[in-house]
Short mmCIF file of C-alpha atoms in Angstrom, two decimals:
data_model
loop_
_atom_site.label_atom_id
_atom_site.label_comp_id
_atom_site.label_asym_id
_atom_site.label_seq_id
_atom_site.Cartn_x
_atom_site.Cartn_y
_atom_site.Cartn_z
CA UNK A 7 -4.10 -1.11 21.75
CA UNK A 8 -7.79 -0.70 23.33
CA UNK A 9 -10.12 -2.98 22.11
CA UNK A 10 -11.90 0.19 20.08
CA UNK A 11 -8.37 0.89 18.50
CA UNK A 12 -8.84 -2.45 17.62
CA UNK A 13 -11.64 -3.04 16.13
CA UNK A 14 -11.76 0.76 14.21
CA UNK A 15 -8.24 -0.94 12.70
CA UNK A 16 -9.74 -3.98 11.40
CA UNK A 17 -12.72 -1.86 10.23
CA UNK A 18 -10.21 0.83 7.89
CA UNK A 19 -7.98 -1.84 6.71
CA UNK A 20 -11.05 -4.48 5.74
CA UNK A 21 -11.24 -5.59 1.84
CA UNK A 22 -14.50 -3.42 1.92
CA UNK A 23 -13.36 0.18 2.94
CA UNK A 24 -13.91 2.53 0.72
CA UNK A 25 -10.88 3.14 -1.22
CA UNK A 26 -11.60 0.86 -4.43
CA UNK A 27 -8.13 -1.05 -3.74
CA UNK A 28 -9.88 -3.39 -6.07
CA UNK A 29 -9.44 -1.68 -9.23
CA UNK A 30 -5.63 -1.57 -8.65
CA UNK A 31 -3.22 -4.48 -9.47
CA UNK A 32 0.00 -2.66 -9.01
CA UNK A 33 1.20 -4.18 -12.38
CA UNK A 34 0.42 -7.55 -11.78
CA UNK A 35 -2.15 -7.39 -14.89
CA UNK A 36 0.88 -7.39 -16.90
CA UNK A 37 2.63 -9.75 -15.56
CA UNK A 38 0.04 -11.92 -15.68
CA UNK A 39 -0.50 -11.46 -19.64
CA UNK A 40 3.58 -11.76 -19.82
CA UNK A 41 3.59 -15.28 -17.58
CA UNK A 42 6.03 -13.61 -15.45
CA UNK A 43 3.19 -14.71 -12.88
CA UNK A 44 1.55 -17.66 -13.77
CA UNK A 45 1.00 -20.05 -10.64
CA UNK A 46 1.32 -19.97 -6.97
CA UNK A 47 5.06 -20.29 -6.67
CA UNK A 48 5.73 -17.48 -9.30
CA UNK A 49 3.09 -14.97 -7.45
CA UNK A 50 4.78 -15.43 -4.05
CA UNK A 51 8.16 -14.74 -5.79
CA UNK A 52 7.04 -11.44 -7.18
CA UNK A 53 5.04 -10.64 -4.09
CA UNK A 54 8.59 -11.25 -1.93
CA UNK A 55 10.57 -8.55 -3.99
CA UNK A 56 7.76 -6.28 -3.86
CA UNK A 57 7.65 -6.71 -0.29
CA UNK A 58 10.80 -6.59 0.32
CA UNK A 59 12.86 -4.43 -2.25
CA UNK A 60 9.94 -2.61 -3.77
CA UNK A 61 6.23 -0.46 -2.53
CA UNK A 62 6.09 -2.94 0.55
CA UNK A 63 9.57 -1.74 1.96
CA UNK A 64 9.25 1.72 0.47
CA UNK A 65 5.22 2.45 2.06
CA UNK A 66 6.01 1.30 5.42
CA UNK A 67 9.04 3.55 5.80
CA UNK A 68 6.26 6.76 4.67
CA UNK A 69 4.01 5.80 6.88
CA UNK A 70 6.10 5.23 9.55
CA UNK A 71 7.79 8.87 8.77
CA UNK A 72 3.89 10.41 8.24
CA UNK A 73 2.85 8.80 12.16
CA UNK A 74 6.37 10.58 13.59
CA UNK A 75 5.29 14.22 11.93
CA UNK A 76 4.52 17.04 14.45
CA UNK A 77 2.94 19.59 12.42
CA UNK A 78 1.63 20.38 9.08
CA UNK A 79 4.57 21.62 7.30
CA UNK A 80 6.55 18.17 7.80
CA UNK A 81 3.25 15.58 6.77
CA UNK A 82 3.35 17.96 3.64
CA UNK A 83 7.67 17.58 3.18
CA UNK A 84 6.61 13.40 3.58
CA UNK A 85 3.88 13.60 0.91
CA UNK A 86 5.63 15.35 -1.38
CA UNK A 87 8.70 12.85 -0.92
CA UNK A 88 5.80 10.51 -1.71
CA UNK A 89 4.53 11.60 -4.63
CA UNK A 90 8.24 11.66 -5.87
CA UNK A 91 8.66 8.17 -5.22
CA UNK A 92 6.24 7.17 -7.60
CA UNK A 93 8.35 5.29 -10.36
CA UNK A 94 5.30 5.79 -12.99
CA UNK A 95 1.91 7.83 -13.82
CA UNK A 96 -0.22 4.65 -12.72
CA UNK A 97 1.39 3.93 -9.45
CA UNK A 98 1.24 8.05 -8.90
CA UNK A 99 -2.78 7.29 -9.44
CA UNK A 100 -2.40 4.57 -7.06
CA UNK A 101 -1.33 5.92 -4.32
CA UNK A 102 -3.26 9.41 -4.79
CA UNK A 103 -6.31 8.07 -5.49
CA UNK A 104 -6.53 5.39 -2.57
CA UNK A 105 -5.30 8.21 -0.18
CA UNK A 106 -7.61 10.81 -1.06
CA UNK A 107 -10.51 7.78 -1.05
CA UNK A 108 -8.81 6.49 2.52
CA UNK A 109 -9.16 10.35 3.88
CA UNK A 110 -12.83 10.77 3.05
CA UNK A 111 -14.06 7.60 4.27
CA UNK A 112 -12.05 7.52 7.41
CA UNK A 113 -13.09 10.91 8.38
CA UNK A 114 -16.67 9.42 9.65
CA UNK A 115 -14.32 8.57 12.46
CA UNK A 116 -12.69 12.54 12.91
CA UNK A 117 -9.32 11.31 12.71
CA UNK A 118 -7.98 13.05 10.12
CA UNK A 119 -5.24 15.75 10.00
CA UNK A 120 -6.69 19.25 9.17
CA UNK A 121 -3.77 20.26 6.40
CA UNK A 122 -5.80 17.19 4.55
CA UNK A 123 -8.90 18.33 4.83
CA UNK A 124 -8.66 22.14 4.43
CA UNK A 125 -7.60 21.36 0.10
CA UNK A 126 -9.98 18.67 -1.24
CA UNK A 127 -8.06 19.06 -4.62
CA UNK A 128 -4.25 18.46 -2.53
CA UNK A 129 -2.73 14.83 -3.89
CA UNK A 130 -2.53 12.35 -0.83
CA UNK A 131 -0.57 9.10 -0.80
CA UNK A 132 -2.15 6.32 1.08
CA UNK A 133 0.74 5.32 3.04
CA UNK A 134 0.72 9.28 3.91
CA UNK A 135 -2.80 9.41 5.07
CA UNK A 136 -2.79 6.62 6.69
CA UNK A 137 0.26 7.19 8.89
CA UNK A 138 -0.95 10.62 9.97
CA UNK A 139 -4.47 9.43 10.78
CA UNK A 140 -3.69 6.33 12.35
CA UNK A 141 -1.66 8.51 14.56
CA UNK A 142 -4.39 10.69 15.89
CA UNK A 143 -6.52 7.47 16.19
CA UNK A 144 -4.16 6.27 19.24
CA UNK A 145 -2.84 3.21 16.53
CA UNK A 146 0.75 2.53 17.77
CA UNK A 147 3.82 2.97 14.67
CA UNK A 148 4.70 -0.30 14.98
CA UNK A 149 1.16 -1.92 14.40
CA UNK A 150 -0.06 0.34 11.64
CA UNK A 151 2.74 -0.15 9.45
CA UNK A 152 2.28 -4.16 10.04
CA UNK A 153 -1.46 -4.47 9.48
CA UNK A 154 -1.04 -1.43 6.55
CA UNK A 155 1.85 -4.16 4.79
CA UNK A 156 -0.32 -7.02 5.30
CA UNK A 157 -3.64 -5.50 4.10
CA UNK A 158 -1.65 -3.83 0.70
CA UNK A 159 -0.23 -7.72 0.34
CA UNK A 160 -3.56 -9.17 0.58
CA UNK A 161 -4.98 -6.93 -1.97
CA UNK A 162 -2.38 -7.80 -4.74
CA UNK A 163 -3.36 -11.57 -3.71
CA UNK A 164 -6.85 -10.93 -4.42
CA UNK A 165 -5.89 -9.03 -7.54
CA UNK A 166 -3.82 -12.46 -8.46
CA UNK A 167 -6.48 -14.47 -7.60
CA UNK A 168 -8.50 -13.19 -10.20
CA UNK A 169 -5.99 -12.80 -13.20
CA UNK A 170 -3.67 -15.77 -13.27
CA UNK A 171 -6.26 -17.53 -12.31
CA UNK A 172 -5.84 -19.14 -8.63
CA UNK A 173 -7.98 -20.96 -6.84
CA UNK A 174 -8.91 -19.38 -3.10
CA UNK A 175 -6.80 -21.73 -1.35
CA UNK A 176 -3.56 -21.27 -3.52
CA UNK A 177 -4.39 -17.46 -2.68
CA UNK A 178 -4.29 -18.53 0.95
CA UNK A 179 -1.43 -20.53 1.13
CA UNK A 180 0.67 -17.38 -0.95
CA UNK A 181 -0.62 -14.92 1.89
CA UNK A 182 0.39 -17.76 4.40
CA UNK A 183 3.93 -17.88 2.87
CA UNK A 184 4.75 -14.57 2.73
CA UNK A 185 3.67 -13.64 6.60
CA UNK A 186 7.36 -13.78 7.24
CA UNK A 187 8.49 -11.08 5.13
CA UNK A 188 5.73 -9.02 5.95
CA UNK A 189 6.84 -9.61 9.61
CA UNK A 190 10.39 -8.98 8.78
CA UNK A 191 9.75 -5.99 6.50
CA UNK A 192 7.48 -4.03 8.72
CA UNK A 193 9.89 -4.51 11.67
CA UNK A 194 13.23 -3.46 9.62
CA UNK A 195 11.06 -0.19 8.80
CA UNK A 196 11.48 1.09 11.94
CA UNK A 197 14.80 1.65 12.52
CA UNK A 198 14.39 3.47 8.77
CA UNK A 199 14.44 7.48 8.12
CA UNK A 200 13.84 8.74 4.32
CA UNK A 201 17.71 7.83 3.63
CA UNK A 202 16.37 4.89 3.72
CA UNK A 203 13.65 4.79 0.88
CA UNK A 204 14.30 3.26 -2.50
CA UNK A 205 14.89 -0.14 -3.52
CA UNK A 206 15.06 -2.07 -6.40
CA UNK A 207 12.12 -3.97 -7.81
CA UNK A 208 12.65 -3.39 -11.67
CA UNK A 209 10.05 -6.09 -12.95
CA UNK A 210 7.48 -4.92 -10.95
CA UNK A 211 7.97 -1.27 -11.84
CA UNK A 212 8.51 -1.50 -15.61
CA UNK A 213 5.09 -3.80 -14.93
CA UNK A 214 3.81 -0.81 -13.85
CA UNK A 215 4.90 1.26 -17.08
CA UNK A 216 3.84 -1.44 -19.12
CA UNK A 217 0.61 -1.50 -18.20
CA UNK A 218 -0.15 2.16 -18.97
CA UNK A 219 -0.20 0.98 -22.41
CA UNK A 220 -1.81 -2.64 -22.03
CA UNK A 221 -4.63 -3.27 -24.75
CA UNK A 222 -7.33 -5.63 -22.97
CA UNK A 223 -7.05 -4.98 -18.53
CA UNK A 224 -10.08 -5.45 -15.96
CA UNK A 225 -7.54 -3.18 -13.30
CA UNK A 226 -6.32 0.55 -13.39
CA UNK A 227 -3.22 0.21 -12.82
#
């Protein structure tokens, strides 16, 4: 990776890129309210099976499958698998609206495949997007779908951060513990195909359903 690549990396998968990851806690709000998350220990438990068994595993397989694509009509076949993925109407929002947001911002830098910009209104995931783009950016497989796992972990940190509440340095220290299934998870994902999507996470995505319904919530999803 040039030191450009680099630095255009760090740039799209900062905190502060435009694609309001901020207002999404992947139903973590509600298991929060529930005290199925409630300290440090219990956040880097549900973090691992999300990771692991749930969107972690299941978004670095799609990207890695969106960076391998050749033409339009098989980034389209990967969205759509995507989209189908999506266990609820929330994490469907989740994805779509991050990816769309990802695809606007990131095409200051022209990198962006022209079957996603030609239909403004077209659904995109974010793994999906950011897969094809990093692609045409020169970003190798194998480092996009660690740094795209690591920045989606961090984000649910922050999220956790601000509803259980944890201090900064307990938020640190989860991030810190969970490096080595982000590691481990990333490099199992490329040996994957789309056989290999699914797991099973069912906390986190009944969380998910739950939260559709949730009374009082600072997040969207």
């Amino acid at each position: 990776m040039t030191d450009s690549q680099l630095v255009r990396l760090m740039v799209w998968l900062s905190p502060s890129f435009p694609t309001g990851a901020f207002a999404y806690s992947h139903g973590l709000e509600w298991a929060v309210e529930k005290g199925l998350v409630h300290d440090r220990a219990s956040l880097i438990d549900w973090m691992t099976t999300v990771i692991t068994n749930g969107s972690g595993w299941t978004d670095c397989v799609l990207l890695r499958l969106a960076w391998r694509c050749d033409d339009d009509a098989a980034l389209q076949d990967v969205a759509d698998l995507a989209a189908a993925l999506a266990p609820s109407r929330e994490r469907h929002e989740e994805m779509t609206a991050q990816g769309n947001a990802f695809a606007r911002a990131i095409g200051t830098w022209g990198v962006v495949p022209g079957i996603i910009v030609s239909d403004d209104r077209a659904l995109w995931p974010l793994p999906v997007v950011m897969g094809a783009t990093f692609r045409i950016a020169g970003i190798g497989e194998d480092h996009a779908a660690l740094l795209a796992l690591h920045g989606f972990v961090a984000n649910l940190i922050s999220a956790a951060v601000r509803l259980v509440p944890l201090g900064q340095t307990d938020g640190l220290r989860a991030l810190a513990a969970l490096e080595d299934q982000i590691i481990s998870t990333s490099a199992a994902s490329a040996c994957a195909g789309a056989g290999d999507l699914g797991g099973f996470s069912l906390n986190a995505d009944l969380a998910a359903l739950h939260h559709e319904t949730q009374q009082t919530r600072l997040f969207r999803t």
